[in-house]
Amino acid sequence: MTPRAWLLAAIALGVGCSRGAGGGPRTPLGDLDDEDAPRSRAALARELEADVLDSYERDEPPGQVSRLIDPEVGGARIGVGPEDLRVGDEVQTPGRRWPLSLQRPSDGEVWSKKLEVHVAEDRSAGWVSDELSWRLKVCGKTAVVPLRFTALYAREGDRWVTVVEHVSYARSPATSALPATSAPLASAATARELALALDAAGAPVLATRRPIEATVGVDAFALGPSAWTELRGDQVGRRSLLAAPIEVISRRVAPLGRGTVPTVAYWVGLARGGSGTIAGTYRVTLVFERQDRWRVAQAHVSLAIDDDALARAIFGAALVTADPLVVDCQRLLGP
């Protein structure tokens, strides 16, 4: 049985395990809809979960472009490195998905630790978050690079298609002295009115002080740049995601969904600022769902880190080169 077939069978039997060992808790799906209903949100969530886990085996761009995306805005793919940022037509161009250049691709494997899946009320889209272990075979041992993953998908017919993907490495105070830069991002928006509405809805989440609470969904989730900034539910509306103010310098905004009134939208941008422990150019992705108003469903804010700095954070003085990754085994393992 192939890995994908095994995975689908396991999910069908209700075995909530992630790829690899040590899967974490999952978001309960029982409150979505009657699982026996045709095309229920619970069934769609299980399908999306299987697709996401299966996709971790690839290190290349997604093979499809959603027809629900405004082509003038396009999707987005953000990775760990400063240059790992592609939008619009660039999303389909060659470019790595996971950090560090390995001499043999088989030496790296992604394990899911905490995959959470949400499906829009109208079933037109889904968004996910996960904690990943990028496990590398080095000197006969396994080195683990912790990564954070969020993504937005469109539902087209019987398939899920990637719209926005954001992978990051948490910048802790130990690495805060490193410069945080990013490839540029050209601004684009489907409609000025929508862009302004989403700017307003998302601004409180990116602010360090708020006159009012942010408008967020019940299951809202937000990741900040540091390893300790993870907010859920009402926390996203009440607590600050960032330690210091940032200023948006460019963004791409578009709706996603069926019908004349969009129900899901996304916002991808760059912001500059910060001070103290972490400062630099921030990469931001926001997912919104329209209910009584536009509400933040998911947020991910990150600072890029280049391969050399990341490899040194993982391997220290044992690092020989980062491109390709070469480690001094004697220094790594000791006498």
Coordinates of C-alpha atoms in Angstrom, one line a residue, residues 3-310:
P3 CA 1.9 6.1 1.8
R4 CA -0.9 8.1 0.4
A5 CA -3.3 5.2 0.4
W6 CA -2.3 4.2 3.9
L7 CA -2.9 7.8 5.1
L8 CA -6.3 8.0 3.5
A9 CA -7.2 4.7 5.1
A10 CA -6.0 5.8 8.5
I11 CA -8.0 9.0 8.3
A12 CA -11.1 7.1 7.3
L13 CA -10.7 4.9 10.3
G14 CA -10.4 7.9 12.6
V15 CA -6.7 7.4 13.4
G16 CA -5.6 10.9 14.0
C17 CA -1.9 10.5 13.4
S18 CA 0.5 12.8 11.6
R19 CA 3.2 11.7 9.1
G20 CA 6.0 10.4 11.2
A21 CA 6.0 9.8 14.9
G22 CA 4.6 11.9 17.7
G23 CA 1.5 13.5 16.1
G24 CA -0.1 16.2 18.2
P25 CA -3.7 17.0 19.0
R26 CA -6.1 18.0 16.2
T27 CA -8.9 20.4 16.0
P28 CA -12.2 18.6 16.7
L29 CA -14.2 18.3 13.5
G30 CA -17.4 17.0 15.0
D31 CA -18.9 20.5 15.5
L32 CA -18.6 21.3 11.8
D33 CA -21.6 19.5 10.3
D34 CA -23.3 16.2 10.2
E35 CA -20.6 13.9 8.8
D36 CA -23.2 11.9 6.9
A37 CA -24.4 15.0 5.0
P38 CA -23.2 15.3 1.4
R39 CA -20.0 17.4 1.0
S40 CA -20.1 18.2 4.7
R41 CA -17.4 20.5 6.2
A42 CA -16.1 17.6 8.3
A43 CA -15.6 15.5 5.2
L44 CA -13.9 18.3 3.3
A45 CA -11.7 19.0 6.3
R46 CA -10.5 15.4 6.3
E47 CA -9.8 15.6 2.6
L48 CA -7.8 18.8 3.0
E49 CA -5.9 17.2 5.9
A50 CA -4.9 14.3 3.8
D51 CA -3.8 16.6 0.9
V52 CA -1.7 18.7 3.2
L53 CA 0.1 15.8 4.8
D54 CA 0.7 14.3 1.4
S55 CA 2.1 17.6 0.1
Y56 CA 4.9 17.6 2.7
E57 CA 6.7 15.1 0.6
R58 CA 7.3 17.6 -2.2
D59 CA 9.8 20.4 -2.3
E60 CA 8.5 22.2 -5.4
P61 CA 5.7 24.7 -6.3
P62 CA 2.1 23.5 -6.4
G63 CA 1.1 22.2 -9.8
Q64 CA -2.2 24.0 -10.1
V65 CA -3.4 27.6 -10.1
S66 CA -6.8 28.3 -8.6
R67 CA -9.4 29.8 -10.9
L68 CA -10.9 31.5 -7.9
I69 CA -7.9 33.9 -7.6
D70 CA -7.9 37.3 -9.3
P71 CA -5.0 36.8 -11.8
E72 CA -4.0 40.4 -11.3
V73 CA -3.2 39.6 -7.7
G74 CA -2.4 35.9 -7.8
G75 CA -1.4 33.6 -4.9
A76 CA 1.6 33.7 -2.7
R77 CA 4.4 31.4 -1.5
I78 CA 6.6 32.5 1.4
G79 CA 9.4 30.5 2.7
V80 CA 12.1 30.7 5.4
G81 CA 14.9 32.5 3.5
P82 CA 15.0 36.2 2.5
E83 CA 14.5 35.4 -1.2
D84 CA 11.9 32.7 -0.6
L85 CA 9.0 35.0 -1.5
R86 CA 6.9 34.5 -4.7
V87 CA 3.6 36.0 -5.7
G88 CA 1.4 36.0 -8.8
D89 CA 2.9 34.1 -11.7
E90 CA 6.1 33.6 -9.8
V91 CA 4.4 31.1 -7.5
Q92 CA 4.7 28.4 -10.2
T93 CA 8.4 29.1 -10.9
P94 CA 11.0 26.7 -9.5
G95 CA 12.0 27.4 -6.0
R96 CA 12.5 25.4 -2.8
R97 CA 9.9 24.9 -0.2
W98 CA 12.0 23.9 2.8
P99 CA 15.2 25.6 4.0
L100 CA 18.8 24.5 3.8
S101 CA 20.3 23.0 0.6
L102 CA 20.9 19.2 1.1
Q103 CA 23.4 17.2 -0.8
R104 CA 20.8 14.5 -1.1
P105 CA 17.1 15.3 -1.1
S106 CA 16.4 12.0 0.7
D107 CA 18.3 13.3 3.7
G108 CA 15.4 15.6 4.6
E109 CA 11.9 14.6 5.8
V110 CA 9.0 16.7 7.0
W111 CA 7.0 15.5 10.0
S112 CA 3.7 17.1 11.0
K113 CA 3.3 17.7 14.8
K114 CA 0.1 19.7 15.1
L115 CA -2.0 20.1 12.0
E116 CA -5.2 22.0 12.4
V117 CA -7.8 22.4 9.6
H118 CA -10.7 24.8 9.2
V119 CA -13.2 24.9 6.4
A120 CA -15.2 28.1 5.5
E121 CA -18.9 28.1 6.3
D122 CA -19.8 28.1 2.5
R123 CA -17.2 25.3 1.9
S124 CA -15.4 27.4 -0.8
A125 CA -12.1 27.6 1.1
G126 CA -10.0 26.0 3.8
W127 CA -7.1 27.2 5.9
V128 CA -4.6 25.2 8.0
S129 CA -1.8 25.7 10.5
D130 CA 0.9 23.2 11.5
E131 CA 4.1 22.8 13.6
L132 CA 6.6 21.0 11.4
S133 CA 9.8 19.1 12.1
W134 CA 12.2 19.4 9.2
R135 CA 14.3 16.3 10.0
L136 CA 17.8 16.1 8.5
K137 CA 20.1 13.1 8.5
V138 CA 23.5 14.4 9.6
C139 CA 26.5 12.4 10.7
G140 CA 24.3 9.3 11.3
K141 CA 22.0 11.2 13.6
T142 CA 18.7 13.2 13.0
A143 CA 18.8 17.0 13.4
V144 CA 15.5 18.7 13.8
V145 CA 14.7 22.2 12.4
P146 CA 11.4 23.5 13.9
L147 CA 9.2 25.3 11.3
R148 CA 5.7 26.9 11.3
F149 CA 3.3 26.4 8.5
T150 CA 0.1 28.1 7.5
A151 CA -1.8 28.0 4.2
L152 CA -5.1 29.0 2.4
Y153 CA -6.7 26.7 -0.1
A154 CA -9.6 27.1 -2.6
R155 CA -12.1 24.4 -3.1
E156 CA -12.6 23.8 -6.9
G157 CA -14.9 20.9 -7.8
D158 CA -13.5 17.9 -6.0
R159 CA -10.0 19.2 -5.3
W160 CA -8.2 21.6 -3.0
V161 CA -5.9 24.1 -4.7
T162 CA -3.2 26.1 -2.9
V163 CA -3.7 29.9 -2.8
V164 CA -1.3 31.1 -0.1
E165 CA 1.5 29.3 1.7
H166 CA 3.7 30.6 4.5
V167 CA 6.6 28.7 6.1
S168 CA 8.8 30.3 8.8
Y169 CA 11.4 29.7 11.4
A170 CA 10.7 31.4 14.7
R171 CA 13.3 34.2 15.4
S172 CA 14.2 33.9 19.1
P173 CA 16.2 36.5 21.0
A174 CA 19.3 34.3 20.4
T175 CA 19.1 35.1 16.7
S176 CA 17.7 38.7 17.1
A177 CA 21.0 40.3 16.2
L178 CA 20.8 38.9 12.7
P179 CA 19.5 41.2 9.9
A180 CA 16.0 40.4 8.8
T181 CA 15.5 41.4 5.1
S182 CA 13.1 40.2 2.4
A183 CA 12.7 40.1 -1.3
P184 CA 10.4 42.9 -2.5
L185 CA 6.7 42.6 -2.8
A186 CA 4.7 44.6 -5.4
S187 CA 1.3 45.9 -4.2
A188 CA -1.9 44.8 -5.9
A189 CA -5.6 44.6 -5.0
T190 CA -8.7 43.4 -6.7
A191 CA -10.8 46.4 -5.5
R192 CA -9.9 49.5 -3.5
E193 CA -13.0 49.2 -1.3
L194 CA -12.2 45.6 -0.4
A195 CA -8.5 46.4 0.2
L196 CA -9.4 49.2 2.6
A197 CA -11.9 47.1 4.4
L198 CA -9.4 44.3 5.0
D199 CA -6.7 46.8 5.9
A200 CA -9.0 48.1 8.6
A201 CA -10.0 44.6 9.8
G202 CA -6.4 43.4 9.9
A203 CA -4.7 46.5 11.4
P204 CA -5.6 45.8 15.0
V205 CA -4.0 42.4 14.8
L206 CA -0.7 44.0 13.7
A207 CA -0.8 46.8 16.2
T208 CA 1.0 46.8 19.5
R209 CA -1.8 48.9 21.1
R210 CA -5.4 48.8 20.2
P211 CA -8.2 51.3 21.0
I212 CA -10.7 48.4 20.6
E213 CA -10.4 44.7 20.3
A214 CA -9.7 43.2 16.9
T215 CA -12.6 41.6 15.1
V216 CA -11.7 37.9 14.9
G217 CA -13.4 34.6 14.2
V218 CA -14.3 32.1 16.9
D219 CA -11.4 29.8 16.0
A220 CA -8.9 32.6 15.0
F221 CA -5.3 31.7 15.1
A222 CA -2.2 33.9 14.9
L223 CA 1.6 33.4 14.9
G224 CA 4.1 36.1 15.6
P225 CA 7.7 36.1 14.7
S226 CA 9.0 34.8 18.0
A227 CA 8.7 31.2 19.2
W228 CA 6.5 32.2 22.1
T229 CA 3.9 34.2 20.2
E230 CA 1.0 32.0 19.4
L231 CA -2.5 33.3 20.0
R232 CA -5.9 31.6 19.7
G233 CA -9.5 32.6 19.8
D234 CA -10.2 35.7 21.9
Q235 CA -6.5 36.1 22.5
V236 CA -6.0 37.2 18.9
G237 CA -8.4 40.1 19.5
R238 CA -7.1 41.1 23.0
R239 CA -3.3 40.5 23.0
S240 CA -0.5 42.0 21.0
L241 CA 1.1 39.8 18.4
L242 CA 4.2 42.0 18.0
A243 CA 6.5 43.6 20.6
A244 CA 7.0 46.8 18.7
P245 CA 5.1 48.8 16.0
I246 CA 5.5 48.0 12.3
E247 CA 4.5 49.9 9.2
V248 CA 3.0 48.2 6.2
I249 CA 5.0 49.1 3.0
S250 CA 3.2 46.9 0.4
R251 CA 0.4 44.4 0.3
R252 CA -1.6 42.2 -2.1
V253 CA -5.3 41.8 -1.4
A254 CA -8.0 39.7 -3.1
P255 CA -11.2 37.9 -2.4
L256 CA -11.7 34.1 -2.7
G257 CA -15.0 32.5 -3.1
R258 CA -18.1 32.0 -5.2
G259 CA -20.9 34.4 -6.0
T260 CA -21.1 38.2 -6.2
V261 CA -20.4 38.7 -2.5
P262 CA -17.0 37.2 -1.4
T263 CA -16.9 35.2 1.8
V264 CA -13.2 34.6 2.1
A265 CA -10.3 36.9 1.3
Y266 CA -6.5 37.1 1.8
W267 CA -3.9 39.7 2.5
V268 CA -0.2 39.3 1.9
G269 CA 2.2 42.1 2.8
L270 CA 5.5 43.4 3.9
A271 CA 6.0 45.6 6.9
R272 CA 9.0 47.3 8.3
G273 CA 9.8 48.2 11.9
G274 CA 10.2 46.6 15.2
S275 CA 12.8 47.4 17.9
G276 CA 14.4 45.8 20.8
T277 CA 14.7 42.0 20.6
I278 CA 13.5 41.6 17.0
A279 CA 13.5 44.2 14.2
G280 CA 13.5 44.1 10.4
T281 CA 11.2 43.5 7.4
Y282 CA 8.2 41.4 8.4
R283 CA 6.3 39.1 6.0
V284 CA 2.6 38.9 6.8
T285 CA -0.3 36.7 5.6
L286 CA -3.9 37.2 6.8
V287 CA -7.0 35.1 6.0
F288 CA -10.4 36.7 6.5
E289 CA -13.9 35.2 6.5
R290 CA -17.0 37.3 6.1
Q291 CA -19.7 36.5 8.5
D292 CA -21.6 39.5 9.9
R293 CA -18.5 41.5 8.9
W294 CA -14.9 40.7 7.8
R295 CA -13.2 38.8 10.6
V296 CA -9.6 37.6 10.9
A297 CA -9.5 33.8 10.7
Q298 CA -5.7 33.3 10.6
A299 CA -2.6 35.5 10.8
H300 CA 1.1 34.6 10.3
V301 CA 3.9 37.2 10.8
S302 CA 7.5 36.1 10.3
L303 CA 11.1 37.4 9.9
A304 CA 13.3 35.7 7.3
I305 CA 16.5 34.0 8.1
D306 CA 19.2 33.0 5.6
D307 CA 20.6 29.4 5.3
D308 CA 23.9 30.3 7.0
A309 CA 22.3 31.8 10.0
L310 CA 19.8 29.0 10.3

